[in-house]
Short mmCIF file of N, CA and C in Angstrom, two decimals:
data_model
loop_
_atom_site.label_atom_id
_atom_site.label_comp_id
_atom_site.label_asym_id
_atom_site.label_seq_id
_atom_site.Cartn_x
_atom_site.Cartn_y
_atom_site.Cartn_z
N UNK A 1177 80.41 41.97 134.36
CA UNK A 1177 79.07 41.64 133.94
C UNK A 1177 78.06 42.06 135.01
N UNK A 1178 78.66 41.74 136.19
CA UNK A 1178 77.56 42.36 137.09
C UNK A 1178 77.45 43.65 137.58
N UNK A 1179 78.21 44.62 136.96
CA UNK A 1179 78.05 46.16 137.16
C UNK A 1179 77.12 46.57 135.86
N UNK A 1180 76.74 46.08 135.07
CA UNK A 1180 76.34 46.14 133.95
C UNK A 1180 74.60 45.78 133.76
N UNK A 1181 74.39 44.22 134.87
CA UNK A 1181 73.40 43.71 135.31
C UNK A 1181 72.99 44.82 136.26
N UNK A 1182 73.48 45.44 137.36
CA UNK A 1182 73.12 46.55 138.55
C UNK A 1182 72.61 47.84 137.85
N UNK A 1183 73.22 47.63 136.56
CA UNK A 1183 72.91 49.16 135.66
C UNK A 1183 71.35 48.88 135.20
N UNK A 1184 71.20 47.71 134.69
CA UNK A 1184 69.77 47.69 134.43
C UNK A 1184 70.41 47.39 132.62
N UNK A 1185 71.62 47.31 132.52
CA UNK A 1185 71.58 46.95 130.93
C UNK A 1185 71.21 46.00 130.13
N UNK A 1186 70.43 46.31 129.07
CA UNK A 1186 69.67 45.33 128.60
C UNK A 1186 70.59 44.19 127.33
N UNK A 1187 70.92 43.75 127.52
CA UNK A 1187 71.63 42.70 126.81
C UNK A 1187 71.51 41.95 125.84
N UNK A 1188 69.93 42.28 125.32
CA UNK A 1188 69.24 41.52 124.01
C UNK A 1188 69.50 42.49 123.24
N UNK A 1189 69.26 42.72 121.86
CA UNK A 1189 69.50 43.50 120.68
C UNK A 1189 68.05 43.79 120.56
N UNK A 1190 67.92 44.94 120.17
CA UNK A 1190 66.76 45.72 120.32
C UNK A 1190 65.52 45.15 119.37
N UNK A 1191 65.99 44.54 118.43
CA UNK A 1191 65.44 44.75 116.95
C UNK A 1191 65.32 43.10 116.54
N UNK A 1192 64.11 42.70 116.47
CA UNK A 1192 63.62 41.65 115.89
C UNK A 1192 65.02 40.89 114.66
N UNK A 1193 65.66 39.83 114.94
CA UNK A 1193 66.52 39.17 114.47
C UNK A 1193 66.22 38.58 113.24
N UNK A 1194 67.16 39.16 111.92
CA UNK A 1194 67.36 38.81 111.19
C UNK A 1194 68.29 37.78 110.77
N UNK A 1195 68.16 37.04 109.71
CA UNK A 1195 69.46 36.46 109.23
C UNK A 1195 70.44 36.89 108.04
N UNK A 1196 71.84 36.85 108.40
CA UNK A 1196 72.79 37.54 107.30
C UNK A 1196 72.59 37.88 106.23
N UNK A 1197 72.07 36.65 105.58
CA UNK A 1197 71.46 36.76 103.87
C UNK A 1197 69.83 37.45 103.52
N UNK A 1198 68.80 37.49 104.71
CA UNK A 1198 68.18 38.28 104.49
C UNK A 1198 68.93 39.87 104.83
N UNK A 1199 69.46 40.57 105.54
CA UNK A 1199 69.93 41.64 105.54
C UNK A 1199 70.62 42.02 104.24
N UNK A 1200 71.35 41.11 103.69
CA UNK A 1200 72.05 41.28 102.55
C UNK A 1200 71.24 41.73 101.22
N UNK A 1201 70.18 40.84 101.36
CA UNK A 1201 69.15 41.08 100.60
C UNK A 1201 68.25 42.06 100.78
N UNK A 1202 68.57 42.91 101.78
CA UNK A 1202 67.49 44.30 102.26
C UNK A 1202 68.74 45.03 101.37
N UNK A 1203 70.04 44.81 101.43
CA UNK A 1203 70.69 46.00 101.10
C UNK A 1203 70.88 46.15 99.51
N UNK A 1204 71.12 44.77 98.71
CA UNK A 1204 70.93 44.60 97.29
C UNK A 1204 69.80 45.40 96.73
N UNK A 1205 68.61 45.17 97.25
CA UNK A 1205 67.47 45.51 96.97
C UNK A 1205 67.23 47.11 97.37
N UNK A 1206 67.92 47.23 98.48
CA UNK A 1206 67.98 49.30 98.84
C UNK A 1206 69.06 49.30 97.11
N UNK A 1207 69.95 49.17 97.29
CA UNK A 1207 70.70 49.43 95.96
C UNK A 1207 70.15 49.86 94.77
N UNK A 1208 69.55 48.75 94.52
CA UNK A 1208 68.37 48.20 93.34
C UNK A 1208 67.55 49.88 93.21
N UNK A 1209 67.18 50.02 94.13
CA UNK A 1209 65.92 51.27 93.95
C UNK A 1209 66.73 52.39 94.62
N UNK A 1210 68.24 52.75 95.34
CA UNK A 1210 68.44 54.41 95.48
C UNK A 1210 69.28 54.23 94.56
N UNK A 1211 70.19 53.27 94.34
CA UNK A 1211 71.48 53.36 92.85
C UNK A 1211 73.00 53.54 93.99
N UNK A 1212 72.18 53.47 95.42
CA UNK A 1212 73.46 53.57 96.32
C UNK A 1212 73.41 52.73 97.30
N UNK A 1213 74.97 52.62 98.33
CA UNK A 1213 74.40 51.71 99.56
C UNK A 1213 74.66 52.44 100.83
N UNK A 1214 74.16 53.63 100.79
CA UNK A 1214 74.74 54.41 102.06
C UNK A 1214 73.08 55.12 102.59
N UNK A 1215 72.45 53.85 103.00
CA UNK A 1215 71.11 54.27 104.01
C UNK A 1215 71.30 55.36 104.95
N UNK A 1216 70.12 56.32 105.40
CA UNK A 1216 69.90 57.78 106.21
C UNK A 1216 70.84 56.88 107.86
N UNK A 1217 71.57 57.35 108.65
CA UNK A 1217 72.03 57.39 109.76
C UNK A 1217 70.18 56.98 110.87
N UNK A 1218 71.02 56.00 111.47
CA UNK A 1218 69.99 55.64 112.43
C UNK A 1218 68.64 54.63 111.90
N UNK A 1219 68.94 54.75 110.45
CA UNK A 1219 68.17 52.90 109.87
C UNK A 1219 68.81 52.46 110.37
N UNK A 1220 67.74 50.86 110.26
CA UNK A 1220 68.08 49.22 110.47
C UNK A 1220 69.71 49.18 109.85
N UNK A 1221 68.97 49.00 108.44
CA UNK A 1221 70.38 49.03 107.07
C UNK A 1221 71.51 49.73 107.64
N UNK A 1222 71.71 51.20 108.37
CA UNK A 1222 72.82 51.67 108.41
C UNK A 1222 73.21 51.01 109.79
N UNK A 1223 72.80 50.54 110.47
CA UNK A 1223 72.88 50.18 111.49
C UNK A 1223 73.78 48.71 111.55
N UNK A 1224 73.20 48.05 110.53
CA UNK A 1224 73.36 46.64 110.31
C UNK A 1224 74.97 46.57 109.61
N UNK A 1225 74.86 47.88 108.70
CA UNK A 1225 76.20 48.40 107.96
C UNK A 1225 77.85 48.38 108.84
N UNK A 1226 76.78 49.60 109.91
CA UNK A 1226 78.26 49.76 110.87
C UNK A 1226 78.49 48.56 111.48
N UNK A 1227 77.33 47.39 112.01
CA UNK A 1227 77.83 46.08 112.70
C UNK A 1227 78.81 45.47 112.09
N UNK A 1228 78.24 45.26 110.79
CA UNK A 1228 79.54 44.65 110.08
C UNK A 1228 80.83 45.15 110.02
N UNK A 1229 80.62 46.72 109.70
CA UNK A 1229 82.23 47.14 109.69
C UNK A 1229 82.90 46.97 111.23
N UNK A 1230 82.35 46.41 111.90
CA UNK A 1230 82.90 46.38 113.71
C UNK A 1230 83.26 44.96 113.76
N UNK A 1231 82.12 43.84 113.00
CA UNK A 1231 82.86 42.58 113.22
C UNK A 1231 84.33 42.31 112.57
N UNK A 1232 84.63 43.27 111.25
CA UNK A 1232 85.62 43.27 110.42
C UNK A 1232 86.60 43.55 111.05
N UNK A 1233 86.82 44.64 112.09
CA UNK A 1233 87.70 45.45 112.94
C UNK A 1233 87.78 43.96 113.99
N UNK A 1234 86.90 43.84 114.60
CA UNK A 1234 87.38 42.72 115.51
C UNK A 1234 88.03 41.69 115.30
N UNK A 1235 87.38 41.24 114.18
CA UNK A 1235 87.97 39.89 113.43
C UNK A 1235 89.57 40.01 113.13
N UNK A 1236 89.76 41.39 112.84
CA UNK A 1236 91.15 41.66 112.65
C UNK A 1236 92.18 41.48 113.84
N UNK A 1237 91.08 41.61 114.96
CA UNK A 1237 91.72 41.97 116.24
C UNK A 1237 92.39 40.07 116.55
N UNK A 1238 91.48 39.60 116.14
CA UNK A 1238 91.90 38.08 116.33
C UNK A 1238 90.77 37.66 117.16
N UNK A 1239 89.70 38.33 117.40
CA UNK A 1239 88.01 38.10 118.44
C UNK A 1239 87.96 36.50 117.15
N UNK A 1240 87.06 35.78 117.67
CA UNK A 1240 86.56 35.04 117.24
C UNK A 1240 84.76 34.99 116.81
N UNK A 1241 84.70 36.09 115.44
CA UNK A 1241 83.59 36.29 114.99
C UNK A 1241 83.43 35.55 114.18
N UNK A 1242 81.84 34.91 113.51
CA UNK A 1242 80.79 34.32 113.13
C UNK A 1242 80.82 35.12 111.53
N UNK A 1243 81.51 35.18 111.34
CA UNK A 1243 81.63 36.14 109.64
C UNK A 1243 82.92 35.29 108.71
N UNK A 1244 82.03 34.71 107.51
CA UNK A 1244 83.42 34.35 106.83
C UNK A 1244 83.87 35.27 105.83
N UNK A 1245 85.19 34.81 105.20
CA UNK A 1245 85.81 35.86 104.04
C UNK A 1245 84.95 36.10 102.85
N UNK A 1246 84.07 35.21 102.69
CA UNK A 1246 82.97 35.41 101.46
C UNK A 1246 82.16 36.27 101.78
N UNK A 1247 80.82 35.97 103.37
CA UNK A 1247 80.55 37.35 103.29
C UNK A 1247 80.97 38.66 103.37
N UNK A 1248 82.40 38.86 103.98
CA UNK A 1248 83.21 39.95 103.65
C UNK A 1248 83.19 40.81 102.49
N UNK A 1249 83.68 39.48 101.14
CA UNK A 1249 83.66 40.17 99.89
C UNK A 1249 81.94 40.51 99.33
N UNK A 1250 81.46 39.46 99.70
CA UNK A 1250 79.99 39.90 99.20
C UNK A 1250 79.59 41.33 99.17
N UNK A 1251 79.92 41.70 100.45
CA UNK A 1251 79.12 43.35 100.98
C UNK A 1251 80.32 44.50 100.67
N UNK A 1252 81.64 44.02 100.17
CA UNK A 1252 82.87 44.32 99.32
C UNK A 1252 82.17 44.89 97.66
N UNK A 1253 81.86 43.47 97.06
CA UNK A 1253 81.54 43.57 95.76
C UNK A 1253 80.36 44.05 95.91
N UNK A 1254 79.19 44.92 97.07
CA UNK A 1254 78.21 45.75 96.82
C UNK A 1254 78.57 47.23 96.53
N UNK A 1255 79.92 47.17 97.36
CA UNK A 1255 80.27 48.42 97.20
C UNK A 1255 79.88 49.10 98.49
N UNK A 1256 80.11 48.29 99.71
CA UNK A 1256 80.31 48.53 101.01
C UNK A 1256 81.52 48.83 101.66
N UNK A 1257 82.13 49.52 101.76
CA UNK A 1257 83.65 49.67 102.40
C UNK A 1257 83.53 49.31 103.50
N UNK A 1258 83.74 48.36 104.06
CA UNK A 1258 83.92 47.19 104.97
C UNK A 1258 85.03 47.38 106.46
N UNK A 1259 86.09 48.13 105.24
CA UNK A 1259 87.48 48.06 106.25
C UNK A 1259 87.01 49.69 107.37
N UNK A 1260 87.58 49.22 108.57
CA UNK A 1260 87.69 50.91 109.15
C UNK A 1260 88.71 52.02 108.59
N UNK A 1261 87.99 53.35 108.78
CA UNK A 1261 88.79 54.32 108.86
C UNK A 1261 89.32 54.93 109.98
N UNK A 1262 90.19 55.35 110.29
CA UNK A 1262 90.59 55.89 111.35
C UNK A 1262 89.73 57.20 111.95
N UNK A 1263 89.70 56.79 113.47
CA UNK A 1263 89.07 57.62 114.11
C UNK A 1263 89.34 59.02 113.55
N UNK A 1264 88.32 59.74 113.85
CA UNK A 1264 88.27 61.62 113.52
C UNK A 1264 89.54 62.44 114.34
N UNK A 1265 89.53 61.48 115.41
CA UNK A 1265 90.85 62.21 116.54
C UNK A 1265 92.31 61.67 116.08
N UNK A 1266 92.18 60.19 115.14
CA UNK A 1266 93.32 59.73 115.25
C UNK A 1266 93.79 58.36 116.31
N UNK A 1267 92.84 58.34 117.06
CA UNK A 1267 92.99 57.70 118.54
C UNK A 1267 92.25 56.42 117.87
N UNK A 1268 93.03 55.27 117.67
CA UNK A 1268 92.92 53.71 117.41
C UNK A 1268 92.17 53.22 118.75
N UNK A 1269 93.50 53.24 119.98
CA UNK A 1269 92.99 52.58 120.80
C UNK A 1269 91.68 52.60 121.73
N UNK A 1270 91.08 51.34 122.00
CA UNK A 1270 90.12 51.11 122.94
C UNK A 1270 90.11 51.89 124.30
N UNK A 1271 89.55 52.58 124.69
CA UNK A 1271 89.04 53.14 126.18
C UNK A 1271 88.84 51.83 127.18
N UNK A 1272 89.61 52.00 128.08
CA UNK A 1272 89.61 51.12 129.31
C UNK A 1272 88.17 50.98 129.55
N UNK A 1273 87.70 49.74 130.18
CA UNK A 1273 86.67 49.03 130.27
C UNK A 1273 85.41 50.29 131.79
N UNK A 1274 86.38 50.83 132.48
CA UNK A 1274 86.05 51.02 133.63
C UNK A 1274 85.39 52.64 133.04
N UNK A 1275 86.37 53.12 132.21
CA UNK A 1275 85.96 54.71 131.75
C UNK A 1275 84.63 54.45 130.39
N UNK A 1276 84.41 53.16 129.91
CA UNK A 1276 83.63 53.40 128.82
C UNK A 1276 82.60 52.87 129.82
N UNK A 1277 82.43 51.89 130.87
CA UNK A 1277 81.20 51.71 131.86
C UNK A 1277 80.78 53.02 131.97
N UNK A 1278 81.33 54.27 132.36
CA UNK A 1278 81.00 55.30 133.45
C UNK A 1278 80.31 56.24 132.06
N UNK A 1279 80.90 56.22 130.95
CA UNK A 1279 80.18 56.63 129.90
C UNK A 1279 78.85 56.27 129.55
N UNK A 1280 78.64 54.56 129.86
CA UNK A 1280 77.34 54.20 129.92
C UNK A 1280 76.26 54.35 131.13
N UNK A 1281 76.73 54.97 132.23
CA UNK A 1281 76.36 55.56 133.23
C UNK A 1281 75.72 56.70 132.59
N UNK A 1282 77.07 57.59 132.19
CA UNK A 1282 76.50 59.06 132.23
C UNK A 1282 75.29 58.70 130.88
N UNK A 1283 75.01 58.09 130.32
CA UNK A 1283 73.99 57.92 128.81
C UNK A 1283 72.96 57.31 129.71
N UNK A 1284 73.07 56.47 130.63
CA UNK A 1284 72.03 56.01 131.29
C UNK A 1284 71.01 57.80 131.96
N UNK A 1285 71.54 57.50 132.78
CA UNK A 1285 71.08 59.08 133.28
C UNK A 1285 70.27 59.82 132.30
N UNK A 1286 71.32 60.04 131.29
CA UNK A 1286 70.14 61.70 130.24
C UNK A 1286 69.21 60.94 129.60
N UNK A 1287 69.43 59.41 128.84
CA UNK A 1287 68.57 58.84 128.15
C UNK A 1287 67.56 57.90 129.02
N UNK A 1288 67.30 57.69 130.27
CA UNK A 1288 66.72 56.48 130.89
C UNK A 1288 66.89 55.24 130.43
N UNK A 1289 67.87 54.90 129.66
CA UNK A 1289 68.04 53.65 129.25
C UNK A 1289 69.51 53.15 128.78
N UNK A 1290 69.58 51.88 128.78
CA UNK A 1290 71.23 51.66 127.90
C UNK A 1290 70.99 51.22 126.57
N UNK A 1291 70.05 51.53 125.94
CA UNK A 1291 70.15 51.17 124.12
C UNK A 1291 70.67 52.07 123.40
N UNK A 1292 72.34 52.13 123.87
CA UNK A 1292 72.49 52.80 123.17
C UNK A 1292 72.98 52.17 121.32
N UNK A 1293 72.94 52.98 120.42
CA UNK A 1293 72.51 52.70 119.46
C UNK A 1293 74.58 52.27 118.70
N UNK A 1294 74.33 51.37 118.12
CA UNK A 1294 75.61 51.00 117.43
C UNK A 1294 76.50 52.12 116.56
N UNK A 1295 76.00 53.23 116.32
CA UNK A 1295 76.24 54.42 115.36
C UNK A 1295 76.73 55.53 116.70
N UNK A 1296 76.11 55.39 118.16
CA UNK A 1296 77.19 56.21 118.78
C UNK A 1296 77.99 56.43 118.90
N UNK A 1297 78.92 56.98 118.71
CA UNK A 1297 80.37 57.62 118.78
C UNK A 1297 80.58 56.78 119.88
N UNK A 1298 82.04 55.72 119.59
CA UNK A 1298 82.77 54.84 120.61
C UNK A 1298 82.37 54.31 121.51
N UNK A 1299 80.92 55.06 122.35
CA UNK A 1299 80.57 54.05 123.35
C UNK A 1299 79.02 52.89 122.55
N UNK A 1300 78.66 53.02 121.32
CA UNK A 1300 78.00 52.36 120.68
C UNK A 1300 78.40 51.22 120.84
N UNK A 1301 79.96 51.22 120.16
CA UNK A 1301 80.83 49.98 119.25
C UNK A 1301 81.04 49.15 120.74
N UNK A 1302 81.40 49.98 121.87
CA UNK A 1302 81.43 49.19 123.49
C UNK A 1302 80.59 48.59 123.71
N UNK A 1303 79.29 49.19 123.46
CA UNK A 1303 78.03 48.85 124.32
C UNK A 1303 77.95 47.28 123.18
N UNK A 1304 77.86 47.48 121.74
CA UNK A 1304 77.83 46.39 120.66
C UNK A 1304 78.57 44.81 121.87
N UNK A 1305 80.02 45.18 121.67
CA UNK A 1305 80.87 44.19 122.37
C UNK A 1305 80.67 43.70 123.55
N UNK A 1306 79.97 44.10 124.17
CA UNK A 1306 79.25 43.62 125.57
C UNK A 1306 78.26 42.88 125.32
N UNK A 1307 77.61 42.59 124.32
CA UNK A 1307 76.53 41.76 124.20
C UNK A 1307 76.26 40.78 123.36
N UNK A 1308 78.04 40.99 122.42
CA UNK A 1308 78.17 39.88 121.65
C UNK A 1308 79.20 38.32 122.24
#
């Protein structure tokens, strides 16, 4: 935690806090008016999308997440595919704690900042778990 604090990482969630059932209700309602539930990359909505599919993965892991089996099926019966797919490489496992820090190093550097965004490729879903 305190290599993380020395980094300057910011530890709040970027984005004015919603609650579950209002998000749910942003996505019914995106539904409602595109006829789909797969929001442009880098919305709130898609954003909020991949969180969930990460608490699902964790929850599996045996983490002790804040998600019950109802809202599961809820965003199920929207026609959210919920469950993960396997990485593009194939590669399941987690990156050691010390090599995904140095990743948030090297993102610190080019971007001036650590927000990085939940939709980044593997060090997103890290950066996510560090602040939950």
């Amino acid at each position: 935690m305190q290599k993380l604090t020395d980094l300057g990482f910011n530890f709040r969630m970027a984005e004015p806090y919603r609650t579950w059932d209002e998000r749910l209700e942003e996505i019914r309602l995106f539904k409602e008016e595109s006829g789909h539930v797969k929001p442009q990359k880098e919305s709130s909505l898609y954003n909020w999308i991949a969180e969930q599919r990460l608490k699902y993965k964790m929850r599996k892991e045996g983490k002790n997440i804040r998600m019950t089996d109802e809202q599961f099926q809820q965003l199920e019966d929207l026609g959210i595919a919920i469950k993960p797919k396997a990485g593009k490489d194939g590669h399941t496992e987690p990156k050691p704690w010390e090599y995904q820090f140095k990743q948030l190093c090297d993102y610190k550097e080019f971007y001036g900042n650590t927000l990085v965004p939940i939709t980044y490729p593997v060090l997103g879903e890290w950066v996510y778990r560090q602040r939950v």
